[in-house]
Each structure stands twice: as C-alpha cells, then as structure tokens.
Coordinates of C-alpha atoms in Angstrom, one line a residue:
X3 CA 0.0 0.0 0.0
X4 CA 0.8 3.4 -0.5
X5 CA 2.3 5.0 2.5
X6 CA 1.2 8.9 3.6
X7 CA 3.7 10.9 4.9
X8 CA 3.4 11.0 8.7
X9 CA 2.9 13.9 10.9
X10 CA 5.6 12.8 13.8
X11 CA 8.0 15.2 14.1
X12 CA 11.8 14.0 14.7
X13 CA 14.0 16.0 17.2
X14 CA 17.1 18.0 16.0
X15 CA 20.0 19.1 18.5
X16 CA 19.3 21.4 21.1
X17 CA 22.6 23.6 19.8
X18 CA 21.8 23.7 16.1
X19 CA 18.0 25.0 17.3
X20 CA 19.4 27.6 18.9
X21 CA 21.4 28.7 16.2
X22 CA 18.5 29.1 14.1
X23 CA 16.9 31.4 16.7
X24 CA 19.7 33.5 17.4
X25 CA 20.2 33.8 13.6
X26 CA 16.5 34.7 13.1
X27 CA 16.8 37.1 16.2
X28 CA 19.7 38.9 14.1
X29 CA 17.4 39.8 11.3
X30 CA 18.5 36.8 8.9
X31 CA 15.8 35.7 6.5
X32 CA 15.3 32.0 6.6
X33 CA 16.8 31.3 2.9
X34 CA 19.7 33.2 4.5
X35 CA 20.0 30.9 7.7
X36 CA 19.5 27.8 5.8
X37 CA 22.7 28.7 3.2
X38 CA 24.7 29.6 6.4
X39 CA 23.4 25.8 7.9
X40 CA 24.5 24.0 4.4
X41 CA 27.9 26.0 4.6
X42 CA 27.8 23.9 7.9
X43 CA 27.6 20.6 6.2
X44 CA 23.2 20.4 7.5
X45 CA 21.5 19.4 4.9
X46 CA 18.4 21.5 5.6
X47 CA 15.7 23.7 3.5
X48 CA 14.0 27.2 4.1
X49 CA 10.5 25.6 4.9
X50 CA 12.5 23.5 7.5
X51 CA 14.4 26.4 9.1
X52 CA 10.6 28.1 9.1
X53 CA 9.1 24.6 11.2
X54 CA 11.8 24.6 13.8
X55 CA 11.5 28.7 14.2
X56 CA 7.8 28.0 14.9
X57 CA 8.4 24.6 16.9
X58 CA 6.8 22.5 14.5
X59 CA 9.8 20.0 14.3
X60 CA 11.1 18.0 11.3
X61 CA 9.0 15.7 9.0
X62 CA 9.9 11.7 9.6
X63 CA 11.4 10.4 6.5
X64 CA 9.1 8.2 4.5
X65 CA 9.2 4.6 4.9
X66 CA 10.8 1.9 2.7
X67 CA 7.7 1.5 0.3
X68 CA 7.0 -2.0 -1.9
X69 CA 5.1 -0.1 -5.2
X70 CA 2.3 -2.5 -6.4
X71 CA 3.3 -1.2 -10.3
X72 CA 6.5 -3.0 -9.7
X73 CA 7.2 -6.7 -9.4
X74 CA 9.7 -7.0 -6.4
X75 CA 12.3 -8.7 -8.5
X76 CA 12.7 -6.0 -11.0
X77 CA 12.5 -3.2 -8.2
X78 CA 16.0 -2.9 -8.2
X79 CA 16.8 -3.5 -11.9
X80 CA 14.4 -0.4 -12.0
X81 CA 16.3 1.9 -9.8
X82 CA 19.2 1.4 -11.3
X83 CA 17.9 2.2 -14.8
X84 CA 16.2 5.6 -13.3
X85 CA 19.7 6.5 -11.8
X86 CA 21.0 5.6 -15.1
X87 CA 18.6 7.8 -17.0
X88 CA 19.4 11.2 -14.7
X89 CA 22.7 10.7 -15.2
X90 CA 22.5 10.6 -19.0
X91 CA 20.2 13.6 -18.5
X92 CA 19.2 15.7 -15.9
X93 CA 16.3 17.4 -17.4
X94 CA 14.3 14.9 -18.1
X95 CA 10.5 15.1 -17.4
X96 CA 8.2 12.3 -15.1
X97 CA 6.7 10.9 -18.3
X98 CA 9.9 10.8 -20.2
X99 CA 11.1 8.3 -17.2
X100 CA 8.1 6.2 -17.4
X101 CA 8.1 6.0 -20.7
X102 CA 11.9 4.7 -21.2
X103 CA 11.3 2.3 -18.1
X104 CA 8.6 0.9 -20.2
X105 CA 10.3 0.4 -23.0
X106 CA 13.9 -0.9 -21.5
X107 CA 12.0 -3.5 -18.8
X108 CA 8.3 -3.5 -19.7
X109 CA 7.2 -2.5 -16.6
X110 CA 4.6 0.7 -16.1
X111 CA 5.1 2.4 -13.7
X112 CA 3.5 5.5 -11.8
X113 CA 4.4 8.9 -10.8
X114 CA 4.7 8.0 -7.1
X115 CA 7.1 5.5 -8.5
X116 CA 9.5 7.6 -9.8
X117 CA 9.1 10.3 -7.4
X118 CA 9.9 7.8 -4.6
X119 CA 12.8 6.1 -6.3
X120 CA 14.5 9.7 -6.8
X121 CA 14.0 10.2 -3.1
X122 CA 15.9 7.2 -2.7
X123 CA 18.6 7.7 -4.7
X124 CA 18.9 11.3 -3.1
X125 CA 18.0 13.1 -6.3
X126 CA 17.1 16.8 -5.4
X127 CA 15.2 19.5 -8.1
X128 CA 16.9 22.9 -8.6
X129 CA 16.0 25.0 -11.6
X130 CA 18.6 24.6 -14.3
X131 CA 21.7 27.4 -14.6
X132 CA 23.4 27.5 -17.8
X133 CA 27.3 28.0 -17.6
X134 CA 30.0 29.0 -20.7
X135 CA 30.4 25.8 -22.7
X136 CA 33.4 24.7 -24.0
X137 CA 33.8 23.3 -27.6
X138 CA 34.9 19.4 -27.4
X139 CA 37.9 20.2 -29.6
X140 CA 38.9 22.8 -27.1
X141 CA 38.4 20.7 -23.8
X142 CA 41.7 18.3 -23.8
X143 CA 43.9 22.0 -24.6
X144 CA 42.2 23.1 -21.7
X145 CA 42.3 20.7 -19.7
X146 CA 46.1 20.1 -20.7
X147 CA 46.6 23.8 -19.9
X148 CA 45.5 23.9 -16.4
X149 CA 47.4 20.4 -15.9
X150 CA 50.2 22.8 -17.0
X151 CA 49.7 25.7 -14.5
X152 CA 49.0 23.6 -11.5
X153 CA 52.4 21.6 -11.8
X154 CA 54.3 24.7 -12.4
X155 CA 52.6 26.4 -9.2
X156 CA 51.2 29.2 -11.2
X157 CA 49.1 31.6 -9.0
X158 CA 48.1 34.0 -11.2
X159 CA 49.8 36.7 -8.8
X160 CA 50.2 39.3 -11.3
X161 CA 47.0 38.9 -14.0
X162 CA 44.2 40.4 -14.7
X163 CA 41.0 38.9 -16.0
X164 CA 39.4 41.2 -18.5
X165 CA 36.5 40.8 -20.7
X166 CA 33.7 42.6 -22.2
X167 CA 29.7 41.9 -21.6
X168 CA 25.9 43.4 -22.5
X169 CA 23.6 44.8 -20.2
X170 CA 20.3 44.9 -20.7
X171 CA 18.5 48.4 -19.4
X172 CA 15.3 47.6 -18.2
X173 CA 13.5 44.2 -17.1
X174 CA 11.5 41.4 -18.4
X175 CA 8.9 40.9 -15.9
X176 CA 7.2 37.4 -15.7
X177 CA 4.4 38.0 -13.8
X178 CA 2.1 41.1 -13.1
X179 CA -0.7 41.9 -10.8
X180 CA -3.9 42.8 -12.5
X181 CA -7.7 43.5 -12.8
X182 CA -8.0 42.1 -16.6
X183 CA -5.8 40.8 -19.0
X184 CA -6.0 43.2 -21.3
X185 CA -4.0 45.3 -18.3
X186 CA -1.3 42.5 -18.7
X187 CA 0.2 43.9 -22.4
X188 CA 2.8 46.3 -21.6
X189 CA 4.8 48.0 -24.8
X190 CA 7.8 47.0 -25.1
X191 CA 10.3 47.8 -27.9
X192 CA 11.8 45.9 -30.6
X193 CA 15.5 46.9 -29.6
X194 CA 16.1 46.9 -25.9
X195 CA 18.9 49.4 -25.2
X196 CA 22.0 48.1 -24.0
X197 CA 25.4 48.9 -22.6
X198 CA 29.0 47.3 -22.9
X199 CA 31.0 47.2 -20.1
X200 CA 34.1 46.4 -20.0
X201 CA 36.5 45.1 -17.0
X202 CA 39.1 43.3 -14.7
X203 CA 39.7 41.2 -12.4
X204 CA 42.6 40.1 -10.3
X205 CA 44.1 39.0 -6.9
X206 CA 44.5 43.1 -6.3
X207 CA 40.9 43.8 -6.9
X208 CA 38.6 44.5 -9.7
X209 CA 40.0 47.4 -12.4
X210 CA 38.3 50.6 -13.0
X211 CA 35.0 49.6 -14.9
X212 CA 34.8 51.3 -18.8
X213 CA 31.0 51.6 -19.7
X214 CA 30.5 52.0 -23.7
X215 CA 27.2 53.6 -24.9
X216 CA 25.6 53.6 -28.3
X217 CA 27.8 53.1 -31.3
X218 CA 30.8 52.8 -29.1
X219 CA 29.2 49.3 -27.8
X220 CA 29.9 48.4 -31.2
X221 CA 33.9 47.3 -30.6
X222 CA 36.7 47.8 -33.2
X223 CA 40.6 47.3 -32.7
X224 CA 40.4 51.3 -32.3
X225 CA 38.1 51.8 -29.2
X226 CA 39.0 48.8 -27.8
X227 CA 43.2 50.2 -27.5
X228 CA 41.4 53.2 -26.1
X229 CA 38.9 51.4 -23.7
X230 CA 42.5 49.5 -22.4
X231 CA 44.6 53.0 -22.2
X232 CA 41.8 55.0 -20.3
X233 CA 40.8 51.7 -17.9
X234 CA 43.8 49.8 -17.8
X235 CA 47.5 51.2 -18.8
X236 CA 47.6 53.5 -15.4
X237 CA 45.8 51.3 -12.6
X238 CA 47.8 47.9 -13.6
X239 CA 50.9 50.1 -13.6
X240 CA 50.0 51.8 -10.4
X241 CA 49.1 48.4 -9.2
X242 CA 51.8 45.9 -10.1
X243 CA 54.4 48.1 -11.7
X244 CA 55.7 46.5 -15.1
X245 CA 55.3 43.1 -14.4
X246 CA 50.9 42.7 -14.5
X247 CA 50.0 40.8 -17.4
X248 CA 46.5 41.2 -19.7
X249 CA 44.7 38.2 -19.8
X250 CA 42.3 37.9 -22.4
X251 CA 40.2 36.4 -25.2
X252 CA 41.2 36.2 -29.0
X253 CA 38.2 38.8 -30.4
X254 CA 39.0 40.1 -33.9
X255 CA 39.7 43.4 -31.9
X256 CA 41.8 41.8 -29.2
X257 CA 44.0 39.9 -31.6
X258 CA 44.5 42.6 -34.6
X259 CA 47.5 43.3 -36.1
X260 CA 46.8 47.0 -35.0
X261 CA 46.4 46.1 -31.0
X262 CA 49.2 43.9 -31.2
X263 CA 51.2 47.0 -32.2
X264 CA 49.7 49.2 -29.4
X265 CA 50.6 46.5 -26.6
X266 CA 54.1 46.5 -28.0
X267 CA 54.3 50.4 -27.8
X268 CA 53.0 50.6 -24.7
X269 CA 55.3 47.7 -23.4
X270 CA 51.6 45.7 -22.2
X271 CA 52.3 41.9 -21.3

C-alpha cells in the first residue's frame, strides 16, 4: 500500500536549534540561515528552518515503500535504470522516465514510482543554470593547460581577467498583478537598449569599470586600445608596476595586427 507521509515530528539538537533562533533574532531571512546551515555541512531547507522557528519539528522520512506497479524482483533493476537515466540527462520530465522504463523493462510504472525512487537515490530538483560551454575540440587543450599551470605552481599573482559583456536596461517581468488581462500587455520595444562594459579582475581587486554607450558598444581594434589606455594602462601600472600581465580572449579586436602593435608600444604583457 501506498504509504502517507506521517505527521511525527523527529528531534534536532538542542545547539543547532538555537542557532536558528539566534540567527532569526539577528534579522536573517530563513533562505539566508538555511545557506549559512548547508555552509555547515546540515542538509536542511528554508520551509524547514521556518518549522523549527515555529516549533513544528522535522517531517519523519518516509518509509521503505513495496510499489504494487513493480514486481519485487525487477525493483531494483528499476532503480538502477532511473539513476541511469538522470545521469545521461538531468532534465528529463516524469513521463519521459516512465516511458523509457517501459520500454527498456516493460514495466509501467506510476508517478509515485518515480518520485519515490529519486527520493531514494537522493536526487534533489533545482532549476537549471546554464554555464559557458566549451567546444569538445577545445576541452583536452584546456584541460592540458590547467594540468600545466598547477604543476608549475602558477598563481596568477600578477594577472588580470578582462573581458567585455551586454547589459540589458530595463526588465522582463514574468508576472504582473492585474484586474484584466487586457491590463497585462505592456509595450515594449523591438531593440532593448544596452550597454557594454568592460573590466578586470585580479588577486589586487577589480579594475576601474569602462562603460561604452551607443555606437561605441559596437567594438573595433580602435576603441578597444582606447577602452584598455583610459581603464587599464595607469591602474595595472600603479598596481603591479611593469610586471601585470593582460589576460584575455582572442576577439577580432583583441588579436589585430593593429592592437598587437599598441601592446608592443605601450610595453603591455
């Protein structure tokens, strides 16, 4: 049978309770106390930060469950195949699951199913962040690279990080708050203005910030030797003397004949 999720509470330690309290007496939201907690190696959520505040306890864990969908002989071949399946891919959806469970073991089986079994194996939902993605022909170098720098103790004492990025002025709401929906159409226009900025970083700080506006977000070999002159030249000089070095990507205007020329003149590393 299926089993509900009790209402018995479970205790925690005295000491990490009172953390919680002192942290919420300090003004500290409960998504705030919760990140301190999991800095702490406690595996614990908001909502549960929020219970013991309120002295409602923790939830008991559910108990081992025996799904009727699944023959007991096949319940672990099953697990496996689900572990196996959100390794391959992380995104994919309830259905998706049943459906290739069904077709590797010919076995249907339920939400609850899969929903308990990734409780089992531990498998927790976060919304999905995308990261810079590196090209597989490009992975070995880099991986080679770094190999590289951490055997000849490289610390990066004396670089700076620089790059350039858009920023978008204005917001893209999701959600609104109104009477009809006719209210929810807002204008909006076809080309969203946008900034370029452009800056550093390294182990002395962040470098003056260069903020290009208009057609001088549009970057050529030209205004970028002039965005590295006014933001860079004087601060890594008056920061590291001669010996900082410019770290940065190989753009059409970073890698120029022309800029190439300028760093030489201006004896840039």
């Amino acid at each position: 049978t299926k089993y509900r999720r009790s209402k018995a509470v479970l205790p925690i330690r005295k000491c990490i309770r009172d953390d919680i309290r002192g942290m919420r007496d300090d003004g500290m939201t409960y998504r705030q106390i919760a990140q301190d907690l999991r800095r702490r190696k406690h595996k614990i959520s908001a909502s549960t930060v929020r219970r013991l505040i309120i002295n409602k306890g923790l939830r008991a864990p559910r108990r081992p469950y025996a799904p009727r969908s699944v023959p007991v002989a096949l319940h672990p071949t099953v697990k496996r195949l689900v572990d196996k399946l959100y390794e391959e891919e992380s995104t994919r959806t309830t259905n998706e699951i049943i459906e290739l469970v069904e077709e590797h073991t010919g076995v249907k089986v339920t939400l609850d199913v899969v929903a308990n079994i990734r409780e089992e194996l531990e498998l927790n939902h976060y919304r999905v962040r995308y990261g810079h993605s590196v090209r597989i022909v490009n992975q070995l170098i880099r991986m080679v690279y770094c190999e590289r720098m951490l055997d000849s103790g490289e610390q990066y004492l004396t670089h700076v990080f620089t790059d350039e990025t858009y920023i978008q002025l204005g917001k893209n709401a999701r959600t609104c708050f109104v009477k009809s929906r006719h209210d929810a159409t807002h204008p909006a226009p076809k080309h969203v203005p946008k900034i370029l900025l452009w800056g550093g970083i390294s182990v002395r700080g962040p470098s003056p910030i260069k903020i290009l506006r208009g057609k001088d977000s549009i970057v050529d070999s030209g205004k970028y030797q002039w965005t590295i002159h006014e933001s860079y030249l004087d601060w890594s000089r008056n920061s590291f003397g001669p010996s900082s070095i410019l770290v940065q990507d190989w753009a059409p205007a970073h890698s120029s004949n022309s800029t190439k020329l300028y760093f030489e003149r201006s004896a840039i590393q």
